[in-house]
Structures are given as C-alpha cells and as structure tokens.
Coordinates of C-alpha atoms and ligand atoms in Angstrom, one line a residue:
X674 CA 108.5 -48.9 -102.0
X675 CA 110.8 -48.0 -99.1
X676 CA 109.6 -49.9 -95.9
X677 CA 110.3 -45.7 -94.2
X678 CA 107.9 -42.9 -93.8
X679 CA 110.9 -40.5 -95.4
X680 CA 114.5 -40.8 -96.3
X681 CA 115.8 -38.4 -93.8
X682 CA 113.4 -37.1 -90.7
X683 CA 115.4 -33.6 -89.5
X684 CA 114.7 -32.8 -86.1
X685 CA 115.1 -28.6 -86.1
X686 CA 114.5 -26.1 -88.7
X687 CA 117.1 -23.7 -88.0
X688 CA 120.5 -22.6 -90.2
X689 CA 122.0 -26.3 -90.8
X690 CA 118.4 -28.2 -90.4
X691 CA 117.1 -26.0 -93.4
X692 CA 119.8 -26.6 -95.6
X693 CA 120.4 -30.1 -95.0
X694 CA 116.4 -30.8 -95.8
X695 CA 116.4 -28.4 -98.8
X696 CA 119.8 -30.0 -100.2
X697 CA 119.0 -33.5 -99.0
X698 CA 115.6 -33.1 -101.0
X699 CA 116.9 -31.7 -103.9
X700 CA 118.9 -34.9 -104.2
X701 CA 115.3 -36.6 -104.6
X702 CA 114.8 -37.5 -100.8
X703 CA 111.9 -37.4 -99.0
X704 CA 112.2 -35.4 -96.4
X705 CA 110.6 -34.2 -93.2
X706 CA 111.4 -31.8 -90.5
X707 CA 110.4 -31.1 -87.1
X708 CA 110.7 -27.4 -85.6
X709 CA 109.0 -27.1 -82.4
X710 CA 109.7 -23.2 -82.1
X711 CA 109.7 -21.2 -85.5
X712 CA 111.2 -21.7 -88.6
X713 CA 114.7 -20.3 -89.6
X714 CA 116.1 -21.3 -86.0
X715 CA 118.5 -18.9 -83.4
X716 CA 120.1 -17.0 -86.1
X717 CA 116.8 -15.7 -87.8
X718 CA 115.1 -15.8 -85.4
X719 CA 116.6 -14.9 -82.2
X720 CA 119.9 -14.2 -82.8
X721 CA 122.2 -13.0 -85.6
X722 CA 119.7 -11.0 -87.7
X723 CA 117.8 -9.2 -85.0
X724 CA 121.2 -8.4 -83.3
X725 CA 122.4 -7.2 -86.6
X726 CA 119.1 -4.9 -87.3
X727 CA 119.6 -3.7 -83.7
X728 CA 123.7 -2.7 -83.7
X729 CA 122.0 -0.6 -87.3
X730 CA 119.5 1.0 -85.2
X731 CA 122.1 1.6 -82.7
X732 CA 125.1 3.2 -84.7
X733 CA 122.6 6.1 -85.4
X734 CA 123.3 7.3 -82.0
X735 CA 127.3 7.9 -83.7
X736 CA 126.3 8.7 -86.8
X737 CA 123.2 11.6 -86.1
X738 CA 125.9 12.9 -83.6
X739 CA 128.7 12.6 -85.9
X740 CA 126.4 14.3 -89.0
X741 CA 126.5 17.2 -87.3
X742 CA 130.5 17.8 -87.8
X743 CA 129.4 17.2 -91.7
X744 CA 127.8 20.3 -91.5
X745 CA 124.3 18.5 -91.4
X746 CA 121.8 20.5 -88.7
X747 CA 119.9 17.5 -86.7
X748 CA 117.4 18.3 -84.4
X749 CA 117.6 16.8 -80.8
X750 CA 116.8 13.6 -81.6
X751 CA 114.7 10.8 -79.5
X752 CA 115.3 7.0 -79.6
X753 CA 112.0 5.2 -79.4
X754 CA 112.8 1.5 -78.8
X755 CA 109.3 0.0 -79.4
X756 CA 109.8 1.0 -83.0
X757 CA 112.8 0.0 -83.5
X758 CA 111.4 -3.7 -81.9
X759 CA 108.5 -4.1 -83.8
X760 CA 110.0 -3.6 -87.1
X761 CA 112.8 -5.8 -86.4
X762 CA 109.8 -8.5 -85.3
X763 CA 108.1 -7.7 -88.8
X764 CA 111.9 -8.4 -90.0
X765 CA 112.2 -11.7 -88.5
X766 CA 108.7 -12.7 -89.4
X767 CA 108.6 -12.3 -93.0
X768 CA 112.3 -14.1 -93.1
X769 CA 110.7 -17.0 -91.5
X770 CA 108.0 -17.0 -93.8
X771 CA 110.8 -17.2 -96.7
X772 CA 112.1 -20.0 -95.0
X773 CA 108.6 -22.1 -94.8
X774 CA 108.4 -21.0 -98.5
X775 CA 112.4 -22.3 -99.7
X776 CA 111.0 -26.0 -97.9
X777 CA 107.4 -26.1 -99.5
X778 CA 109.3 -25.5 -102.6
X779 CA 111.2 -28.2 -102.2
X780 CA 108.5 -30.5 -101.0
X781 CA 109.8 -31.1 -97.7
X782 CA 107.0 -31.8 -95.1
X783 CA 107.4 -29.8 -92.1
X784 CA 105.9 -30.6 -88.7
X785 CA 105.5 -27.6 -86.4
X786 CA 106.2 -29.6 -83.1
X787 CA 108.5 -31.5 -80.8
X788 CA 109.8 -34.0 -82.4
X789 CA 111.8 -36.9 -80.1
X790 CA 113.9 -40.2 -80.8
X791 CA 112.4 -43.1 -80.0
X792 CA 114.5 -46.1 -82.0
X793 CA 117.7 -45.5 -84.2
X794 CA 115.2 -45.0 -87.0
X795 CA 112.0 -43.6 -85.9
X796 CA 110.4 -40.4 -84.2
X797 CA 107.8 -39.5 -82.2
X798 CA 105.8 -36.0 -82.5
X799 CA 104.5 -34.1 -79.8
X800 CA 100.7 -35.5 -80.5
X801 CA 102.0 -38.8 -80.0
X802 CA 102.2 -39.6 -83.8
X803 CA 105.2 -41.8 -85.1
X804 CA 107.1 -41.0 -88.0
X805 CA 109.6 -44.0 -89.6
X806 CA 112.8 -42.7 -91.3
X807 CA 116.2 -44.4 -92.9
X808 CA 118.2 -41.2 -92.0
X809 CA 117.6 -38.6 -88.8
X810 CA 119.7 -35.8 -89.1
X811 CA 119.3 -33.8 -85.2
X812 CA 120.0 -30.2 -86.1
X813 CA 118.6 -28.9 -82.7
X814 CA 121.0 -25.6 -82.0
X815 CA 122.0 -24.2 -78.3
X816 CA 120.0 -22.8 -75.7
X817 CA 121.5 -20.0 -73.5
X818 CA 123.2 -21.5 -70.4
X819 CA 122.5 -19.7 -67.5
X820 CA 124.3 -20.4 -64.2
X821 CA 122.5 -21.8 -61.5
X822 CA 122.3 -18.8 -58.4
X823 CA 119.7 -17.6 -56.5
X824 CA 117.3 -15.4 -58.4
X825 CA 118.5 -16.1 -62.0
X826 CA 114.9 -16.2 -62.8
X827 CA 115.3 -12.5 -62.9
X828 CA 117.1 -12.3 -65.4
X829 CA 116.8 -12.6 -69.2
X830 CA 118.8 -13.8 -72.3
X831 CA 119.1 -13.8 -75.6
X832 CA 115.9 -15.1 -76.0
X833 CA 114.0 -12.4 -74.7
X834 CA 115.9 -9.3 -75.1
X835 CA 114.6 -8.9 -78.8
X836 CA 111.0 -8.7 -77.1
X837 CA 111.8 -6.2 -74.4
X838 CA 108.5 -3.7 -73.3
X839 CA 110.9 -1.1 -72.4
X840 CA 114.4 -0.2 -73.4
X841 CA 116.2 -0.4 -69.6
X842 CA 117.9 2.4 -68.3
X843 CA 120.2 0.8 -66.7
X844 CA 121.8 -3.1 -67.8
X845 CA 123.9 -5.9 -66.5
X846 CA 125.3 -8.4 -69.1
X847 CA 126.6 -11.4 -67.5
X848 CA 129.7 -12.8 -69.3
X849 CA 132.7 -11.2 -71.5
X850 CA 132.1 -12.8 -74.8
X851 CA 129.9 -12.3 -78.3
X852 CA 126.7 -11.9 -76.9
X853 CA 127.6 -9.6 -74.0
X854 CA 129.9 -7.1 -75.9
X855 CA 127.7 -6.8 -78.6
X856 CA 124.6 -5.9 -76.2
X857 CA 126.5 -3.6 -74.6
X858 CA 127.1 -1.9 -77.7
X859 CA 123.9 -1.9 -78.6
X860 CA 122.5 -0.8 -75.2
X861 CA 125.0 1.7 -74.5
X862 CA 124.2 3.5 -77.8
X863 CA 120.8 3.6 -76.9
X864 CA 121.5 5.4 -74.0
X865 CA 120.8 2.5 -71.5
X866 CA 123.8 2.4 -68.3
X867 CA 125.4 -0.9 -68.9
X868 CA 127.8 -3.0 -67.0
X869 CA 129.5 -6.2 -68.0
X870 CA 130.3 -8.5 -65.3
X871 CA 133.0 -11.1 -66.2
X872 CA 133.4 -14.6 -63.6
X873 CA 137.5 -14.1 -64.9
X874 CA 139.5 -11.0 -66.2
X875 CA 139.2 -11.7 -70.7
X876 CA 136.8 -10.6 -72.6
X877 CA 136.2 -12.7 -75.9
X878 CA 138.6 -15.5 -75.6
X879 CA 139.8 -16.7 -78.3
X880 CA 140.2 -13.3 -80.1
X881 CA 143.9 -11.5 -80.4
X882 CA 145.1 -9.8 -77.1
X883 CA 145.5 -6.2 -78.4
X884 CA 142.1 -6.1 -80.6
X885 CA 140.6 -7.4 -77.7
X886 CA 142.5 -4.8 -75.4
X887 CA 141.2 -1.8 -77.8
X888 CA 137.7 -3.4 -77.8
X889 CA 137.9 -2.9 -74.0
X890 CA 139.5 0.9 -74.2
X891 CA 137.2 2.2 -76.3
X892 CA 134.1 0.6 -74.5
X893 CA 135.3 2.3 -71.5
X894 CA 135.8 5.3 -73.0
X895 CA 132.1 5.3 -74.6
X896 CA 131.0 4.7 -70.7
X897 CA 130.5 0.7 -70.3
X898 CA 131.5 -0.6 -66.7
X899 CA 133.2 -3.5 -66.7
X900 CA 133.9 -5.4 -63.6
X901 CA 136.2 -8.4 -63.7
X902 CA 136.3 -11.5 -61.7
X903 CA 133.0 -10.9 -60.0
X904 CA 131.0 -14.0 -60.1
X905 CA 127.3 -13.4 -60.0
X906 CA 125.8 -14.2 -56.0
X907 CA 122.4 -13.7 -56.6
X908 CA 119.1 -11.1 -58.0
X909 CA 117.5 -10.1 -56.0
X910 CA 113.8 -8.2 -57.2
X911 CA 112.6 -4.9 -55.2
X912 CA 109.4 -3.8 -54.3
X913 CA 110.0 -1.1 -57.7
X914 CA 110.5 -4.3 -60.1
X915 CA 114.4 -3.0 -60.4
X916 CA 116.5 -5.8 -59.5
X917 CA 119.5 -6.2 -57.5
X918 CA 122.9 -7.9 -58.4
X919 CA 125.0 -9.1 -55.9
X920 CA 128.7 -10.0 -56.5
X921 CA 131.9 -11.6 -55.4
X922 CA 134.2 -9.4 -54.6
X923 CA 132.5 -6.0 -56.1
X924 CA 129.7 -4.3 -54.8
X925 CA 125.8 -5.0 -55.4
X926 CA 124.6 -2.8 -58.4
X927 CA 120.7 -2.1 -59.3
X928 CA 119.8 -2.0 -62.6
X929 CA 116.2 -2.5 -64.5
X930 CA 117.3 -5.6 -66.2
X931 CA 120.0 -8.2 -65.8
X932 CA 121.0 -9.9 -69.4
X933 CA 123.0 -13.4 -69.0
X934 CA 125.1 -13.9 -71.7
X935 CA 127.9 -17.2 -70.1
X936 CA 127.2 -19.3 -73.3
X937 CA 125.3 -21.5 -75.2
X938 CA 124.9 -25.4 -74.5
X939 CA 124.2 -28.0 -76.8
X940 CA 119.8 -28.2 -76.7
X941 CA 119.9 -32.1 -76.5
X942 CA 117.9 -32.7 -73.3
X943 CA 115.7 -35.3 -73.5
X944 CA 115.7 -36.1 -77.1
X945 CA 115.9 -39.7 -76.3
X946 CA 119.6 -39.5 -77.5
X947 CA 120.9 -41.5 -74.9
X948 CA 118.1 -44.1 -74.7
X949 CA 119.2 -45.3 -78.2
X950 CA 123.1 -45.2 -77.7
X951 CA 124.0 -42.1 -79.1
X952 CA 126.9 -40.6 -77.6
X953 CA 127.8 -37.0 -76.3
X954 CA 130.7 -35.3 -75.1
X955 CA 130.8 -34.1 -71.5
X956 CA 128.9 -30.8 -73.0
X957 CA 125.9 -32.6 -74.0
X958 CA 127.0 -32.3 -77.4
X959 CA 126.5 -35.3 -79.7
X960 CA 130.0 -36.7 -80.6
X961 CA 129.8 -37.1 -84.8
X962 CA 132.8 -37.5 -86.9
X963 CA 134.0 -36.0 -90.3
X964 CA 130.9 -37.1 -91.9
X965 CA 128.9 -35.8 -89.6
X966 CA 127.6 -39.0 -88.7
X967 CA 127.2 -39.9 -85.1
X968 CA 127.9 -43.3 -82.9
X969 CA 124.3 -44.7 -84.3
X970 CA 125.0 -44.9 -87.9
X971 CA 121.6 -44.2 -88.9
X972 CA 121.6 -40.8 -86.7
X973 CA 123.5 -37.4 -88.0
X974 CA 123.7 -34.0 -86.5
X975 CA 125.1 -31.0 -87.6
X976 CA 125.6 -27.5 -86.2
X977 CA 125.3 -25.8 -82.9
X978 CA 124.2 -28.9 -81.0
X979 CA 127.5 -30.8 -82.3
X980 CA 129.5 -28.0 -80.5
X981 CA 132.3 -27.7 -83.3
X982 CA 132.2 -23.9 -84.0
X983 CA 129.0 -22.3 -83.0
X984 CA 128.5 -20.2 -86.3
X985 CA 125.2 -20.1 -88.7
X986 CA 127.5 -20.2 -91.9
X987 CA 129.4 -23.2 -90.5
X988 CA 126.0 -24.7 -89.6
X989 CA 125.0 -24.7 -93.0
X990 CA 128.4 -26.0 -94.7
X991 CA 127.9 -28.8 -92.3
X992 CA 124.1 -29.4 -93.5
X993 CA 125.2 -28.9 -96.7
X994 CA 128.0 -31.3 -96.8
X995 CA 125.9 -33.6 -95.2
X996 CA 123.1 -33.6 -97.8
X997 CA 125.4 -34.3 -100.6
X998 CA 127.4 -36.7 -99.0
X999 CA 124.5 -39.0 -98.0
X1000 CA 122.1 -37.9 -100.8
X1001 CA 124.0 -36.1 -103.5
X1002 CA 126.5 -38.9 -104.0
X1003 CA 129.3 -36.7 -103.4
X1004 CA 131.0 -37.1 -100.0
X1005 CA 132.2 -33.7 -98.6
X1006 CA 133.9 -33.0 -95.8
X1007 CA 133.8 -29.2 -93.7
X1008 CA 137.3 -27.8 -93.9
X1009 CA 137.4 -25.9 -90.1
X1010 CA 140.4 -24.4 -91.0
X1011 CA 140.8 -20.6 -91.3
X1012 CA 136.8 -19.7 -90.4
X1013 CA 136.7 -15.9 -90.4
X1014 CA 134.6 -14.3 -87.6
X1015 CA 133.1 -11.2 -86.3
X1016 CA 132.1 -9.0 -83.2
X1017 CA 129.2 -6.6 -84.0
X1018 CA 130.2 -4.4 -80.9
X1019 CA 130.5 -0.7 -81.3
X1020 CA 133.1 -0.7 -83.1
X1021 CA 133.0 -4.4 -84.6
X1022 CA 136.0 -6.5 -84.6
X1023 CA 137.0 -9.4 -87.4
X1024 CA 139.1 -11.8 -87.3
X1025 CA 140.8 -14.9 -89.3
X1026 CA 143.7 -17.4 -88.6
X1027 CA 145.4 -17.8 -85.8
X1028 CA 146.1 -14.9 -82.8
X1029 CA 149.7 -14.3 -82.0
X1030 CA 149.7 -15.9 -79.2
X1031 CA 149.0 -18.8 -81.1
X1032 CA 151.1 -18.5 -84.3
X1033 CA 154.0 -18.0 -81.4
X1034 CA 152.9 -21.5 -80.0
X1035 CA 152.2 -23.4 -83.0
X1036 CA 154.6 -22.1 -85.6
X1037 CA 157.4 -20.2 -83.2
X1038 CA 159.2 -17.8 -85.7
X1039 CA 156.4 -14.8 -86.8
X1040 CA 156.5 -11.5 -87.9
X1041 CA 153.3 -9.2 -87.3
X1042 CA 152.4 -5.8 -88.5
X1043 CA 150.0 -3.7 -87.2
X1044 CA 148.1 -0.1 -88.2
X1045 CA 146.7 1.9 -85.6
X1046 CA 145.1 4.7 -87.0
X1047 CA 141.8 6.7 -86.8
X1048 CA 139.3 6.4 -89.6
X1049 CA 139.3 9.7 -91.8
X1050 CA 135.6 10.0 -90.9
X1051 CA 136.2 9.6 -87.3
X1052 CA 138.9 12.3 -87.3
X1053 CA 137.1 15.1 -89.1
X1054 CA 133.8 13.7 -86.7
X1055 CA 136.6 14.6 -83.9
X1056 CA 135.9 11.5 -82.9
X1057 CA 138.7 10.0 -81.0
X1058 CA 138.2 6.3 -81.9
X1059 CA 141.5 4.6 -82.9
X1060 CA 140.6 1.5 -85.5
X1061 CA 143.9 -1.3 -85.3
X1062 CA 144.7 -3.8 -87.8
X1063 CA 146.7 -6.9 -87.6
X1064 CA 148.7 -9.4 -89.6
X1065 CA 150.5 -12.5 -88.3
X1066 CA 152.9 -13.9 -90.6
X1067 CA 154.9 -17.0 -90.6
X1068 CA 158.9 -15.9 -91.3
X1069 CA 159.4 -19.1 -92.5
X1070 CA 157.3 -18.8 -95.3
X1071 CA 155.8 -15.4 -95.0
X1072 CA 152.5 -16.4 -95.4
X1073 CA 149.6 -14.6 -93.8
X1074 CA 148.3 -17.3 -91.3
X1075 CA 146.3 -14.6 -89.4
X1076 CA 144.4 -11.0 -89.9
X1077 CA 142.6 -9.2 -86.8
X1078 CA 140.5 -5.9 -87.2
X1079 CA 138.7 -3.7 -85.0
X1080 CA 137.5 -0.8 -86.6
X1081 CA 134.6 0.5 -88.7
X1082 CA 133.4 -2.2 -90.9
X1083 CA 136.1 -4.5 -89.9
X1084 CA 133.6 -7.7 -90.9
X1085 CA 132.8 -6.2 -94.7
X1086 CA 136.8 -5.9 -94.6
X1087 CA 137.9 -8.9 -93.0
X1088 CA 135.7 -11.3 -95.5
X1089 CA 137.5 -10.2 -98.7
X1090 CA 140.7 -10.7 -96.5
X1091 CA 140.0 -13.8 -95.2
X1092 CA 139.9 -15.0 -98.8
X1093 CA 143.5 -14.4 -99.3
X1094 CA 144.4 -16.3 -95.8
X1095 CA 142.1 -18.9 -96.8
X1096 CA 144.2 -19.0 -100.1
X1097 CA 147.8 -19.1 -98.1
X1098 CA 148.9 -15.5 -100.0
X1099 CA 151.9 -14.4 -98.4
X1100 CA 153.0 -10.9 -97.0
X1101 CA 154.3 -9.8 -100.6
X1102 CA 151.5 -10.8 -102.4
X1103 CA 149.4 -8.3 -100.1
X1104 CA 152.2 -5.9 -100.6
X1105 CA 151.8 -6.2 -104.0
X1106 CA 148.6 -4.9 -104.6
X1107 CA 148.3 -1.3 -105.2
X1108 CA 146.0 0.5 -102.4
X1109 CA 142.6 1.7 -102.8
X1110 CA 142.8 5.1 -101.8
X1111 CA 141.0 6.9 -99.9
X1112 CA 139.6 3.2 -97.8
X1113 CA 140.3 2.0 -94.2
X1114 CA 141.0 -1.5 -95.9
X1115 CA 144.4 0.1 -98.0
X1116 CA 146.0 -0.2 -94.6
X1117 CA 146.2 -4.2 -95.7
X1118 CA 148.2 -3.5 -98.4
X1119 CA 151.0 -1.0 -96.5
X1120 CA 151.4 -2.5 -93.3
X1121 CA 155.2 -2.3 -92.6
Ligands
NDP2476 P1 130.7 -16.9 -75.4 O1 131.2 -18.2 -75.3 O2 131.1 -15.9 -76.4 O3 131.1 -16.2 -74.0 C1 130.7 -16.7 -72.8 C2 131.1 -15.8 -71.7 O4 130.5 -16.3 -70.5 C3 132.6 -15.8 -71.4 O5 133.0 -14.6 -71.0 C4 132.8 -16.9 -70.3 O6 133.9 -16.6 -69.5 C5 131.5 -16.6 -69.5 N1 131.0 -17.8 -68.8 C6 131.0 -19.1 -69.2 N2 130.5 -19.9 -68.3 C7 130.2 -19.1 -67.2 C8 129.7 -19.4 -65.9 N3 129.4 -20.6 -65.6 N4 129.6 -18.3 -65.1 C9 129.9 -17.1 -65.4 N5 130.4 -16.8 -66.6 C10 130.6 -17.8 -67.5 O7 129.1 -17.0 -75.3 P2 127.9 -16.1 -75.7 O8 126.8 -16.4 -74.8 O9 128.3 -14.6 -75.7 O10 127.5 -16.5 -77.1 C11 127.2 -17.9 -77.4 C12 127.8 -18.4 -78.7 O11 127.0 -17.8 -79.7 C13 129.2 -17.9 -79.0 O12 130.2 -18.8 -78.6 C14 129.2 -17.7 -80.5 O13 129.7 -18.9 -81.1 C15 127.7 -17.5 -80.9 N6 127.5 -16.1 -81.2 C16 128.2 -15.6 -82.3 C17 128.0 -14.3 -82.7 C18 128.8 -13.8 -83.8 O14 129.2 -14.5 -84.6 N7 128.9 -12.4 -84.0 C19 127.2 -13.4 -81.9 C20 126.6 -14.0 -80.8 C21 126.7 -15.3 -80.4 P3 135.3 -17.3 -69.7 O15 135.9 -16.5 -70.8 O16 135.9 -17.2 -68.4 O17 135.0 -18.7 -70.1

C-alpha cells in the first residue's frame, strides 16, 4: 500500500492537465485532479474553440456577400448575435462534458474546486479537505493581464466576450497581438466599429514583417482603426452605460465596450508555490526544466502557467511527455523547435520556422521567395484581397527553415507545410513536387 492518497494530484483540468491525468492513469496511476472552473480549461472553454466557432459565424459576412458574385440571389441578410452565442455555449458545454467523460473513463477522480499547495506532497481543497500525493503536476493556465489604469473595471476580456448580452456597436481592443486581431476580425465582420489600440507601433510580434504588414493593410482596408502608441489613460462610464477611452497622445474615443487583450500571465497567485520553495521566473511563471520538473522535485507543471509557448497543442505534448516520462517508463522530452502557428483574423495568417529577420540574424546568408497573389475565388468575388506567401531558406544548405502565410486557409495550408520544415526538406525538394492545380497551396511548390 502506498503511504499517498494518489500517485499524481493535478491541479487544473485544462489542455495539458487533461492529458497528463488521462496518460499518467493509463500508465496505472492513481490520479486525481482539481479544476476549480470547468473542465477542458481556456482553450475549450474560453478560448480557442469558441473563437474559432465565432471567426465561422463571422466569415459569413464575406462569404453571403461574396455568393452573390456566384450568381447565388441572398436576401438582405441579418446577423443575430444571441444565436450565434448560445449555440457556441451549447458547443463548449457538451465538449466539457466529453472531457469529464475521457477522465471517468480513465478512473481519474476529479474534484470540482480550488485546489492549493500546502507541503511538497500534499493539497488542500477548497472545503478544507486534504489530499496526500507522491507527484503534483500544477497545470493551472493564464489569466488575462489587464493593466492597471483608472476604470479598467470597465472593460472586459477574453473571459467574458464569449458571454456578451449584446453584440457592441462600436469596440476597443486593447493590445496588437492574437487575441486582439482576431476579435477584431470577428467584430468587424459582424458589423461592430472596432479600433485596436497598441501601447507601441507592431502588431503580433514575433510574426514575419510583411505578413504582418498585409495583416495590417487589409484590416484597414475592411475598416479597423488602428491607433499606435497610445497607451490606455483611463474608462471612463457615461450616464448612457457607453464608455469612454482616454489615450496618450490620440484622442478619447466612445465605444459600447472596451476588450483588453495585453496578454496572458502565468495564474499562480497564491497557490502556496512559494511557501514550499518552488521557484518562478520574474513572470510568475514556475521555472521547470526539460522534464518538466520544477525546483521541488516532487512538484511538475506543464503548459500555459510554465510560460514556454502559450499554445493548447504544446500544452498537451508537455502533459503528455510528462505522463510517460514519470509513469510510462519512457522519458520524453518536448522538441520546441519549428512549432507552427496561427492567426484566425480575417484573413488568417500561419506561420513556421524562423521570420527573416531572424534567419538574417541567426544564420546570415538566406534566400526567400514570396507569392503575392489574389485567391481565384477572391478575384471572380472582385474581392480585392491579396493572400502572400513566404519561404526563408538557408543558401547554405537550401533548406526551408521558415514558411509564413496570410491568406484564405493559410492554417489548413501551413500544417501540411510545416511537416516538411519540421522534416528539414529543402527548396528543391518543394520544387520537386508537381502542383495541385487549381489550389492556393500550389503556390508552395512554384515559388521562384
Ligand atoms: P499577445 O502576447 O499575443 O499580445 C499582447 C499585446 O498586448 C501585444 O500587442 C503587447 O504589446 C500588448 N501589451 C502587453 N503588455 C501591455 C501593457 N502592459 N499595456 C499595453 N499593452 C500591452 O497576447 P494576447 O492577449 O493577444 O494572447 C495571449 C496569448 O494567448 C498569446 O500569447 C497566445 O500565446 C495565446 N493565444 C493564441 C491564439 C492562437 O494560437 N491563435 C489565439 C489567442 C491567444 P507589445 O507588442 O508592445 O508587447
């Protein structure tokens, strides 16, 4: 008999808590987690699926419009949000009921509470109960960060905009990354005003100068305001409930909701992390090495709350890898090189490898290509939406070491892709396969 309540207690029931427990019990541990919102976490819950059901519901705005150069005859046609909401609840509800199913079936215990640290191997639960464990894995997530200004209780953020009463006529995104371009996409297809307001003068950092350049045009051009450098002040509410926004250097705008969107920070606030010697970064984030372990050997973490790279799928390789390595007798370590990622703005952007900025830094002699083109559909739509690939090569070699897409369907595109780059093809092997004609994607295969 082991002298613990379980073999591993898991402290959140998201993307990489999920799969570690399901893995880690597989492996024949007992296992218990703690979820003290709902099952399935920010990315079923509140964030990637419900974003991704909402850019669908958006892109009809395009495509109704569109359908009509097609020769289909649409009536005027009228957006109604609460629909749209409630079945993308319904949505998220019965996915977190598959995901209370997937850890019954695996006979992991599930507490629906707060769960915090109280020793290197023991929890307490919210009812004061204590639960004894050889392993913890802490598999919290993020939590919006919203900076601190008078009247940012105003505002709302990623939490709450799946559970809006009303779609706003007229929206503010604070912040230039993921979050804020792909709300404003989904907004300004909706028919909502919107206007991004950036603290500096880049949106999405990190991504390729010129994607992130077209990104930018063709917002414009769709009508998104963006003001740059413009640092929030404050909100202020009016007697109407519409809400104020004023600005450094830029003038106040009024809008009927006000969306912060500067980030996400590591959700380990009092956890009792620190009372037992666990270490985190200057971020909050808990400091864990290859193996996921942290700087109490009987504590893990993996995901979001680690701060590596705050995706789901990485999330669950790290879950995963943990699982087998501690349970599965089969140590496995997250390979963080060449992770492919997406913008589901309007249009979406994907991306893999390294931007040319950086190829140019880290290997100095490249070759890129490019396409810009319009999408057949767009042209006959008369639609005048310009899609631009991108390929970074390294001469020396003349592998592809990095592809970036904007376009339609750039994600569905960029995954097969990124298989290639993950696989170090080079620039002939691309060339060497015949196109698919008629496709966006051929444009791969003939870059010159
Ligand atoms: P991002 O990190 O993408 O962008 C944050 C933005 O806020 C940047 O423009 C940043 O500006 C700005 N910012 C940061 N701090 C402040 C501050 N103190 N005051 C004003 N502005 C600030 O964060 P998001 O919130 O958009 O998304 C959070 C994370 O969630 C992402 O990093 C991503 O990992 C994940 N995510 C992934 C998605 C996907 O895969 N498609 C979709 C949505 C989220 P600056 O550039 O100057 O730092």
């Amino acid at each position: 008999m082991s002298e613990f309540d379980y073999d591993l207690f898991v402290i959140g029931a998201g993307s990489g808590g999920v799969r570690a427990s399901r893995i880690a019990a597989s492996h024949g541990a007992r296992v218990a987690v703690a979820e003290e919102h709902r099952v399935g976490g920010t990315c079923v819950i509140r964030g990637c699926v419900p974003k991704k059901l909402l850019v669908y519901g958006a892109h009809f705005a395009e495509d109704i419009h569109d359908a009509r150069k097609f020769g289909w005859e649409v009536a005027d046609c009228k957006f109604n949000w609460t629909v749209l909401r409630d079945n993308v609840l319904a949505e998220v509800d019965r996915l977190e009921g598959l995901y209370g199913q997937t850890l019954d079936s695996h006979k992991v215990t599930v507490f629906k509470t707060r769960a915090t640290l109280i020793g290197p191997q023991k929890v307490r639960l919210a009812d004061g109960q204590e639960i004894s464990a050889e392993r913890i894995l802490i598999a919290t997530g993020g939590w919006p960060f919203v900076p601190e200004f008078p009247g940012s209780e105003h505002a709302i953020t990623s939490n709450e905009v799946f559970h809006l009463d009303k779609l706003p006529k007229r929206v503010v995104i604070a912040g230039g990354g993921y979050i804020a371009n792909e709300f404003a996409g989904i907004f300004n297809e909706f028919g909502s005003k919107v206007t991004i307001v950036n603290r500096g003068d880049t949106i999405l950092r990190g991504y390729d100068e010129q994607i992130r350049d077209r990104l930018l045009q063709i917002s414009m051009t769709k009508g998104i305001d963006f003001k740059f450098n413009a640092p929030f002040q404050s909100i202020e509410k009016n007697d109407d409930g519409t809400l104020t926004v004023h600005l450094e250097n830029c003038d106040a705008i009024t809008a009927d909701a006000v969306l912060i969107a500067t980030g996400r920070t590591p959700n380990t606030k009092g956890l009792g992390l620190e009372d037992i010697g666990v270490e985190l970064d200057e971020h909050g984030a808990i400091k864990v090495g290859d193996d996921n372990q942290s700087s109490v050997p009987s504590i893990y973490a993996v995901g979001d709350v680690t701060n590596r790279i705050q995706l789901t799928p990485v999330a669950i390789r790290e879950g995963q890898a943990f699982a087998d390595s501690v349970f599965g007798g089969k140590p496995t370590v997250v390979d963080y090189k060449n992770v492919p990622s997406a913008v589901f703005s309007h249009p979406p952007i994907g991306a893999v490898g390294m931007t040319e900025a950086e190829a140019r830094n880290k290997l100095g002699s490249i070759r890129t290509y490019t396409s810009d083109f319009r999408a057949m559909k767009n042209v006959l739509a008369g639609r005048n939406e310009r899609a631009l690939y991108k390929m970074i090569v390294n001469a020396a070699t003349d592998q592809v070491v990095g592809l970036h897409m904007i376009g339609p369907d750039a994600p569905e595109i960029l995954q097969a892709a990124a298989i290639a780059v993950k696989a170090g093809l080079t620039k002939a092997d691309f060339d060497a396969t015949v196109a698919l004609h008629p496709s966006m994607a051929e444009e791969l295969v003939l870059l010159k």
